[in-house]
PDB file of C-alpha atoms in Angstrom:
ATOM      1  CA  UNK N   1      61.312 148.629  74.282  1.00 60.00           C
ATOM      2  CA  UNK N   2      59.634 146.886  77.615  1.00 69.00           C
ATOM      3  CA  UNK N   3      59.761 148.805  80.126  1.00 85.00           C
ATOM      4  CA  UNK N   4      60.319 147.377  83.406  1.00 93.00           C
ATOM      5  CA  UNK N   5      59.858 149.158  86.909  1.00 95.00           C
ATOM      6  CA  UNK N   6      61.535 147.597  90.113  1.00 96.00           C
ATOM      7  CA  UNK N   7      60.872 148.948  93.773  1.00 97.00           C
ATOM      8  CA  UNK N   8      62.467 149.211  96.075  1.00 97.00           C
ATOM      9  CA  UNK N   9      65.640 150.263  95.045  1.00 96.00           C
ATOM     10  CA  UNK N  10      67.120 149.585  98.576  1.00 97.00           C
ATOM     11  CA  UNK N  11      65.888 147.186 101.396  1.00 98.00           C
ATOM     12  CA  UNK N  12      66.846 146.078 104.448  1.00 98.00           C
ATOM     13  CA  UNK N  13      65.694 143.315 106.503  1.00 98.00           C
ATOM     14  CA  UNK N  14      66.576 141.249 109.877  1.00 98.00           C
ATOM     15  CA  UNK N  15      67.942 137.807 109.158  1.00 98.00           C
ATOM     16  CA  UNK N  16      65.067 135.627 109.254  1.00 98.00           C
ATOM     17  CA  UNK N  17      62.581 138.412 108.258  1.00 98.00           C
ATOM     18  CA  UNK N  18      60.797 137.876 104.562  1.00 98.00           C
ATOM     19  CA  UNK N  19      61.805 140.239 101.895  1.00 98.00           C
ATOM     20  CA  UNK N  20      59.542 141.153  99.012  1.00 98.00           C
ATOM     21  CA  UNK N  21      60.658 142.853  95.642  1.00 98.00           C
ATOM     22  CA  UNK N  22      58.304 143.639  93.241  1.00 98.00           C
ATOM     23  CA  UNK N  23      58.118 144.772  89.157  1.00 97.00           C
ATOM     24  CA  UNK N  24      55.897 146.028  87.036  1.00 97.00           C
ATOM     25  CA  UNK N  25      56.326 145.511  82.707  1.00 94.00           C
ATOM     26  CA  UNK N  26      54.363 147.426  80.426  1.00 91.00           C
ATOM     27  CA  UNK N  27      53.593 145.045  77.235  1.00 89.00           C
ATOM     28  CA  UNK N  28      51.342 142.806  77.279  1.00 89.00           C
ATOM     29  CA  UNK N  29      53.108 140.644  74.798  1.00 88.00           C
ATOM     30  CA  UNK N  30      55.852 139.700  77.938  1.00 89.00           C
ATOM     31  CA  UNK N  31      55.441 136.046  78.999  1.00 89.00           C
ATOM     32  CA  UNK N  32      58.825 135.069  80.768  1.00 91.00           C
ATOM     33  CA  UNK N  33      59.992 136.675  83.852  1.00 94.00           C
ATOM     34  CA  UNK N  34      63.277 136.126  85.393  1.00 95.00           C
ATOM     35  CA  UNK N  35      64.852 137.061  88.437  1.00 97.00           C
ATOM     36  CA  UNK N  36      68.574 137.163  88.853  1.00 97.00           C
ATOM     37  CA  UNK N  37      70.588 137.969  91.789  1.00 97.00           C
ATOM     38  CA  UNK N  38      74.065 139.629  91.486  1.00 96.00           C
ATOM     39  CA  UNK N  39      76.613 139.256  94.176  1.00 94.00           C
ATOM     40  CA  UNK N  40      79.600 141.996  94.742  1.00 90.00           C
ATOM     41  CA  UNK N  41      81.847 141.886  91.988  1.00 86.00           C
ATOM     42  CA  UNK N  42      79.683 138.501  90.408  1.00 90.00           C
ATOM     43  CA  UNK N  43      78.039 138.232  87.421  1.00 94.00           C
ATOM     44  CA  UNK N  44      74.283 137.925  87.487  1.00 95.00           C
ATOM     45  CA  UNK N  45      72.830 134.413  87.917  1.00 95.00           C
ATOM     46  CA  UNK N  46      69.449 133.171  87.746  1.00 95.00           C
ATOM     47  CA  UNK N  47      67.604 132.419  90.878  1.00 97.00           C
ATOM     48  CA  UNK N  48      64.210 131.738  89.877  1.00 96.00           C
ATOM     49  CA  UNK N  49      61.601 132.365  86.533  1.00 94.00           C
ATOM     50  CA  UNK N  50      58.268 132.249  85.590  1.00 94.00           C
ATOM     51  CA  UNK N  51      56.279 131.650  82.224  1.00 90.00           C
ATOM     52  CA  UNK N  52      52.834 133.242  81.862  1.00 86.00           C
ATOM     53  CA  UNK N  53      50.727 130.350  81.897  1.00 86.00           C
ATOM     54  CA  UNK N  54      51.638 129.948  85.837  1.00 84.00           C
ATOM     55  CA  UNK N  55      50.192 132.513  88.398  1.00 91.00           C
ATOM     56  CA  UNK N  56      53.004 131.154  91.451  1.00 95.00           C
ATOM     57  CA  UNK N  57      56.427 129.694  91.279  1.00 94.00           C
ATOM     58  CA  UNK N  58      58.366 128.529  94.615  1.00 96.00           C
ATOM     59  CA  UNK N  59      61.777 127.158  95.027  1.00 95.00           C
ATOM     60  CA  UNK N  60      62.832 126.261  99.001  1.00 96.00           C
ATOM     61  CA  UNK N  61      62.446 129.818 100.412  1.00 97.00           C
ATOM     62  CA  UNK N  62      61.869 132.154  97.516  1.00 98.00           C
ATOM     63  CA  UNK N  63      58.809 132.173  95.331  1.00 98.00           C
ATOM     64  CA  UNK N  64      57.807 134.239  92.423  1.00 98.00           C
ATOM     65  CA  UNK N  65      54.178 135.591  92.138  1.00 97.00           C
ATOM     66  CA  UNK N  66      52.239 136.656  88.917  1.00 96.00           C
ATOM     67  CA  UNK N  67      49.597 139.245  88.013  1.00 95.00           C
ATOM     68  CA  UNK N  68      49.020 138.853  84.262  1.00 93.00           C
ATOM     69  CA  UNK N  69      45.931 141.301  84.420  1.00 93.00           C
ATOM     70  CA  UNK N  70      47.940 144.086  86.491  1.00 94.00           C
ATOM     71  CA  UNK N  71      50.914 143.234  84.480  1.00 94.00           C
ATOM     72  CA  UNK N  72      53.145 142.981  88.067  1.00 95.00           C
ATOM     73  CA  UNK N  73      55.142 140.103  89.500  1.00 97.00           C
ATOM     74  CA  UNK N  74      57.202 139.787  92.813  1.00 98.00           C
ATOM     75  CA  UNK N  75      59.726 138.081  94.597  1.00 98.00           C
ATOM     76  CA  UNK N  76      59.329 136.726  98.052  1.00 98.00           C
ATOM     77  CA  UNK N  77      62.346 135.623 100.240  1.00 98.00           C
ATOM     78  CA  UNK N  78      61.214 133.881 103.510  1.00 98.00           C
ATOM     79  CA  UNK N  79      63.763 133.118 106.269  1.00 98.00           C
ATOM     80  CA  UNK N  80      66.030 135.407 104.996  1.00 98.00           C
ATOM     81  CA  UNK N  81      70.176 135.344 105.635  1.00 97.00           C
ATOM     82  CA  UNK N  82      73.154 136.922 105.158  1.00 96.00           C
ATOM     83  CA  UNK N  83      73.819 135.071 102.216  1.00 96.00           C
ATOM     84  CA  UNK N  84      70.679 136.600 100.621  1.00 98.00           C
ATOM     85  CA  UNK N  85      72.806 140.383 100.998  1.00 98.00           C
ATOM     86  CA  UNK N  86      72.901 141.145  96.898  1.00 97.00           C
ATOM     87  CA  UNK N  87      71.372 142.952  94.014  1.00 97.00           C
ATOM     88  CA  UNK N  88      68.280 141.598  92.506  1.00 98.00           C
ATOM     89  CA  UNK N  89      66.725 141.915  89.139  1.00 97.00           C
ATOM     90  CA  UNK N  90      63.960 141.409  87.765  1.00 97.00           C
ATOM     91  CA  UNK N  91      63.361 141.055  83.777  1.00 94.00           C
ATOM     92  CA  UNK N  92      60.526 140.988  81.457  1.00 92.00           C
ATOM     93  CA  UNK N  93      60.933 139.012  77.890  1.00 88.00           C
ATOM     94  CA  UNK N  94      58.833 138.457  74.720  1.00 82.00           C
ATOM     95  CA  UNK N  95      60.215 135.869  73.306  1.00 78.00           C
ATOM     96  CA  UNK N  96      62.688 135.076  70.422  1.00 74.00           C
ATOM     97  CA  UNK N  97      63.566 138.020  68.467  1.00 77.00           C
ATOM     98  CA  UNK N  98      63.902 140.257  71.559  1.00 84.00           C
ATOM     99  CA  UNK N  99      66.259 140.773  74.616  1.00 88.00           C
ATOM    100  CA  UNK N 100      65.340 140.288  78.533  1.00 89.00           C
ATOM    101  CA  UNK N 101      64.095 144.440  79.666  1.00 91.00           C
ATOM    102  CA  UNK N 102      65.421 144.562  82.902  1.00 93.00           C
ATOM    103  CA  UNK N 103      64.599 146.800  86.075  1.00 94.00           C
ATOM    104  CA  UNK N 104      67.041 148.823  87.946  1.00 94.00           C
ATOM    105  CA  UNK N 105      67.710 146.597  90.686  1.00 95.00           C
ATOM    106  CA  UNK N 106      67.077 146.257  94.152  1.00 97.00           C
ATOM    107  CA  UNK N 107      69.889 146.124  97.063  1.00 97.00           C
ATOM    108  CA  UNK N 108      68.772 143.735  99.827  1.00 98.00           C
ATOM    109  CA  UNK N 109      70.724 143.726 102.835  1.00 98.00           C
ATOM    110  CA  UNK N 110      69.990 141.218 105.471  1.00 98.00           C
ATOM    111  CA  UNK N 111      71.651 141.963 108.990  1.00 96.00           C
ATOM    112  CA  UNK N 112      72.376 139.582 111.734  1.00 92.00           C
TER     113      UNK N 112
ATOM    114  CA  UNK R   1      84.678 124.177  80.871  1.00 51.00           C
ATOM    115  CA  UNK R   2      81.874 125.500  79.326  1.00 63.00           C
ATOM    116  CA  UNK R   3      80.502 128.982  79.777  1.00 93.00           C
ATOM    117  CA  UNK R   4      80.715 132.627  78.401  1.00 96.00           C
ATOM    118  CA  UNK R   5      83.828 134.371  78.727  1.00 96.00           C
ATOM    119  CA  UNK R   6      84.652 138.138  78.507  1.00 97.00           C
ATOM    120  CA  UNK R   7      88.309 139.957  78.514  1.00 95.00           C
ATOM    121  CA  UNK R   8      89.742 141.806  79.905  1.00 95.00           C
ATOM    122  CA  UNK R   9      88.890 142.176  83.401  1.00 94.00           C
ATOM    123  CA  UNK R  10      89.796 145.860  83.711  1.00 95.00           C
ATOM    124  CA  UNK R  11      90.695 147.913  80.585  1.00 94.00           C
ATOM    125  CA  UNK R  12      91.406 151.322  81.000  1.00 93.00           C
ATOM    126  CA  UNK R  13      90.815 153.880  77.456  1.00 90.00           C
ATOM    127  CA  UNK R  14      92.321 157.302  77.251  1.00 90.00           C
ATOM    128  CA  UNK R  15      89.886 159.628  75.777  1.00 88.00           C
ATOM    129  CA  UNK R  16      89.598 159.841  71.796  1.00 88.00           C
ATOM    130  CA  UNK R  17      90.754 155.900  71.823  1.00 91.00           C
ATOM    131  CA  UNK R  18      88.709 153.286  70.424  1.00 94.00           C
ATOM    132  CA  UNK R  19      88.339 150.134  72.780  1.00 95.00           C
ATOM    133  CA  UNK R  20      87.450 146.689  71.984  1.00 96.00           C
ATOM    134  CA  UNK R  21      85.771 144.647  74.464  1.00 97.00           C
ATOM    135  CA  UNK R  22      85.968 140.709  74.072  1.00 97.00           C
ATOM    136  CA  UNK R  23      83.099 137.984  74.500  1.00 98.00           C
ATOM    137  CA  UNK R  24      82.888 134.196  73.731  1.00 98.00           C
ATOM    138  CA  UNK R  25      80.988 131.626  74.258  1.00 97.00           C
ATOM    139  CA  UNK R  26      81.347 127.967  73.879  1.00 96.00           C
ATOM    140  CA  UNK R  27      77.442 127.504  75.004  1.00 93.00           C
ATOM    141  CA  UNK R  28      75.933 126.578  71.098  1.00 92.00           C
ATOM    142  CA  UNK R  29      74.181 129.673  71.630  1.00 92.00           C
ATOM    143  CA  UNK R  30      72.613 131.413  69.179  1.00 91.00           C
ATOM    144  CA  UNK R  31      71.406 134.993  70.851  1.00 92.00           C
ATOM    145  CA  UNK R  32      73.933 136.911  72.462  1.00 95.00           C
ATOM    146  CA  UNK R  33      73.992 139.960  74.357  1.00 95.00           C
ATOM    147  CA  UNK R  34      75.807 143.348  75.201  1.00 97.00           C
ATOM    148  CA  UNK R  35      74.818 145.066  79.002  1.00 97.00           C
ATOM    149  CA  UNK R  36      75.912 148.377  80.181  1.00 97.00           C
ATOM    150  CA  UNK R  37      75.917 148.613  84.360  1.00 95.00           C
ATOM    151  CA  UNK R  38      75.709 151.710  86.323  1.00 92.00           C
ATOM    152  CA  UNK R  39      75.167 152.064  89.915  1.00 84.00           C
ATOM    153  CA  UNK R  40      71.390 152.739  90.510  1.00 80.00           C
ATOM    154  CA  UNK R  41      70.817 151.923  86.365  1.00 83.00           C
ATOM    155  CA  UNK R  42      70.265 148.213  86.264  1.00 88.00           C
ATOM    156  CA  UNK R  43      71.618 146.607  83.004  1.00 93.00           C
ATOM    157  CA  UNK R  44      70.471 148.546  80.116  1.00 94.00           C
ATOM    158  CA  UNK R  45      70.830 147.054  76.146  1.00 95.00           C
ATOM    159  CA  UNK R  46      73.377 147.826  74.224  1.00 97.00           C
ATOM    160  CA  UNK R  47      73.319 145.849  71.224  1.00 97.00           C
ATOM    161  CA  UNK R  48      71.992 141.714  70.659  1.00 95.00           C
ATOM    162  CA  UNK R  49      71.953 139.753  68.580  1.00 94.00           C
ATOM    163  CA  UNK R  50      69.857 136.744  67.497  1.00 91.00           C
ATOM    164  CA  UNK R  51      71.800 134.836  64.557  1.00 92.00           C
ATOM    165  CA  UNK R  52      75.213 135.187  62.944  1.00 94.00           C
ATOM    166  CA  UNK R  53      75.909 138.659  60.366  1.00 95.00           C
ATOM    167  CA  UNK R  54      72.699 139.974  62.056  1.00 94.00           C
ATOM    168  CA  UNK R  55      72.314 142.312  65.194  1.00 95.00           C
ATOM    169  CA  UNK R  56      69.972 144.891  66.736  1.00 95.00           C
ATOM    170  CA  UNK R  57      70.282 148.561  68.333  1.00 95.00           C
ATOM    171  CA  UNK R  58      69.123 148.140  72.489  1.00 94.00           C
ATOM    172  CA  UNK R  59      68.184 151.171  73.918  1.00 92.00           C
ATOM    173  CA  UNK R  60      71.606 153.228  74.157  1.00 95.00           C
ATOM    174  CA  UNK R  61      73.377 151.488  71.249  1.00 97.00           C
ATOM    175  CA  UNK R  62      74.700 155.245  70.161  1.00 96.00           C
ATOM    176  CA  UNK R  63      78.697 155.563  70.245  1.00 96.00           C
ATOM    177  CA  UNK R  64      78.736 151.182  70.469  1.00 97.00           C
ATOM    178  CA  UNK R  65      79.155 149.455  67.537  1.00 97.00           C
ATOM    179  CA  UNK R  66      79.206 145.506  67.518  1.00 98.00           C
ATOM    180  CA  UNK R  67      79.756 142.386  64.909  1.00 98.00           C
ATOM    181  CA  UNK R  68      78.668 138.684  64.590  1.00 98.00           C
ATOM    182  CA  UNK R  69      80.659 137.287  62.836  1.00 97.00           C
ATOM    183  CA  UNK R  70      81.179 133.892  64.078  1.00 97.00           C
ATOM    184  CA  UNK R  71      78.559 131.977  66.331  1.00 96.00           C
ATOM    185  CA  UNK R  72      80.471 132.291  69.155  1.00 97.00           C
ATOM    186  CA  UNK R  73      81.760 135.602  69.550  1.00 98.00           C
ATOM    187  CA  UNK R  74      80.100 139.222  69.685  1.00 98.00           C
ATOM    188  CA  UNK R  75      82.734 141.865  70.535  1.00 98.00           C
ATOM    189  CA  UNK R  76      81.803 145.392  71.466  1.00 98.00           C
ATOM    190  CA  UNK R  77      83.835 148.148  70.641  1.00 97.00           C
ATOM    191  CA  UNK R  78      83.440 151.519  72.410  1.00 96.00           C
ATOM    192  CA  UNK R  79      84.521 153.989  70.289  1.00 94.00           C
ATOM    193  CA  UNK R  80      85.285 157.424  70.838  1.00 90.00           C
ATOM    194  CA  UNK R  81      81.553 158.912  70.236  1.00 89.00           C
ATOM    195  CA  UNK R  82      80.297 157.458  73.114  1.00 90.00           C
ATOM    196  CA  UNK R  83      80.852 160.256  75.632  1.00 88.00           C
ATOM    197  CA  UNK R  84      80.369 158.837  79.153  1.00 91.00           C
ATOM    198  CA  UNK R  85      81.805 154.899  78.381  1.00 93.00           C
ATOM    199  CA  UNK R  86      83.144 154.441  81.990  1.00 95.00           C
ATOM    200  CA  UNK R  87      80.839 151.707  83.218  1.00 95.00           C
ATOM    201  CA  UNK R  88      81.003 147.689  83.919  1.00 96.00           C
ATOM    202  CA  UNK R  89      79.766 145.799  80.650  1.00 97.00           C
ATOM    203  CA  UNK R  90      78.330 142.300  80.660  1.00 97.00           C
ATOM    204  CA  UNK R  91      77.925 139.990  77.859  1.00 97.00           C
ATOM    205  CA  UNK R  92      75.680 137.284  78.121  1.00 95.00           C
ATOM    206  CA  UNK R  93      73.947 134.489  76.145  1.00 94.00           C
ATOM    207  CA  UNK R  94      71.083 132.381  75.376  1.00 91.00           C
ATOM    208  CA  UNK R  95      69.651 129.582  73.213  1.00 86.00           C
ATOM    209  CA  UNK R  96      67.485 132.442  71.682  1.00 72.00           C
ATOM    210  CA  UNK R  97      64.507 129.829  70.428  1.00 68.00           C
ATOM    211  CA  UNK R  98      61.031 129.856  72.099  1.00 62.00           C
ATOM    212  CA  UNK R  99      59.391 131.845  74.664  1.00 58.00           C
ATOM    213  CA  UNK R 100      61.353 131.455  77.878  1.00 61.00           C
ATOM    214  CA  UNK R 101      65.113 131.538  77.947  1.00 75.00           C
ATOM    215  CA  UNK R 102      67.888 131.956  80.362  1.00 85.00           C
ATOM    216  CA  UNK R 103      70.731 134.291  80.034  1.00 90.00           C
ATOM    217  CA  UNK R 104      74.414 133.306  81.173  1.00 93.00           C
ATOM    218  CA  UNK R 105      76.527 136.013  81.848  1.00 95.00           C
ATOM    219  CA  UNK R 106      80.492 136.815  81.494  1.00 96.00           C
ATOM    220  CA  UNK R 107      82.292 138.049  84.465  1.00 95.00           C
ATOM    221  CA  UNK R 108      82.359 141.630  83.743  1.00 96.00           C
ATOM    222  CA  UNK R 109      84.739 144.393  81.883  1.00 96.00           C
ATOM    223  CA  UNK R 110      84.955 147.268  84.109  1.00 96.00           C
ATOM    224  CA  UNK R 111      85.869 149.632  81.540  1.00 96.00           C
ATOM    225  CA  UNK R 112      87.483 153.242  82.769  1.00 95.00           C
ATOM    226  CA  UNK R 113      88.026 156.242  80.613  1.00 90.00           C
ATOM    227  CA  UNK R 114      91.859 158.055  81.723  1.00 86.00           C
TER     228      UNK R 114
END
């Protein structure tokens, strides 16, 4: 299936600092791109997507970048806090027919 | 109160047991989904599926076995081939049409082999 590479696996930031996570898929044919963030002990939720067609996504202080050509997309937290302390993943999907790939995750820890 | 259910919270297997996890969902959904969680392994496929009485192998669908037989449930049973089953296991759900989709998860079974 997709596969879908996530780094970091770890990160840790100063509240207020930006945090940036970033993925890479390997088939072409992906063209939806979700990010979910999992709280301890929570069940995944979805923060923020993006379709193809759009290069940049932003939502108050996170934002999702693009790179159809270098099949690679990111996810930028600005103004980080304490609140932001989960696991993130990121996903790669085809469309109907398949599942959402997803990476391995990334812990972010933001300190006071 | 709408959503995607899974039970039990905690199940605990001894070895040799089969062990049946639960999932429902009272979304209209038609694709639904079966997640194994390790620490440091993301969510990896089990099984999904994308319409009732049909379903497809995700990439570690050996010693898992699943059915569709109603719209809104897809149990997952763990049976006793699967040699390493202690692990947290989502379900989750989508509308399965078109080209961008988002998946609802259940709460979680943290399953542990004794």
């Amino acid at each position: 299936g997709e596969n879908v590479e996530q780094h970091p696996s770890t990160l840790s930031v100063q509240e207020g600092d930006s945090a940036v996570i970033k993925c890479t898929y390997s088939d072409s044919a992906s063209n939806y791109f979700p990010w979910y963030k999992q709280e301890l002990g929570k069940r995944p939720q979805l923060i923020i997507d993006i379709r193809s067609n759009v290069g940049e996504k932003k939502d108050q202080r996170i934002a999702v970048t693009l790179n159809k050509t270098a099949k690679h997309f990111s996810l930028h937290i600005t103004e980080t806090q304490p609140e932001d302390s989960a696991v993130y993943f990121c996903a790669g999907f085809k469309g109907s027919g398949y599942a959402l790939n997803f990476g391995k995750g990334t812990s972010l820890l933001v300190t006071p | 109160d709408g959503g995607i259910t899974q039970s039990p919270k905690y199940l605990f297997r001894k070895e040799g047991q089969n062990v049946t996890l639960s999932c429902e969902q009272n979304l209209n959904h038609d694709a639904m989904y079966w997640y194994r969680q390790d620490p440091g392994q993301g969510l990896r496929l089990i099984y999904y599926s994308q319409i009732v009485n049909d379903f497809q192998k995700g990439d570690i669908a050996e010693g898992y076995s699943v059915s569709r037989e109603k719209k809104e449930s897809f149990p997952l049973t763990v049976t006793s081939a699967q040699k390493n089953p202690t692990a947290f296991y989502l379900c989750a759900s989508s509308i399965g049409r078109g080209h961008d989709t988002e998946a609802f998860f259940g709460q979680g079974t943290r399953l542990t082999v004794v």
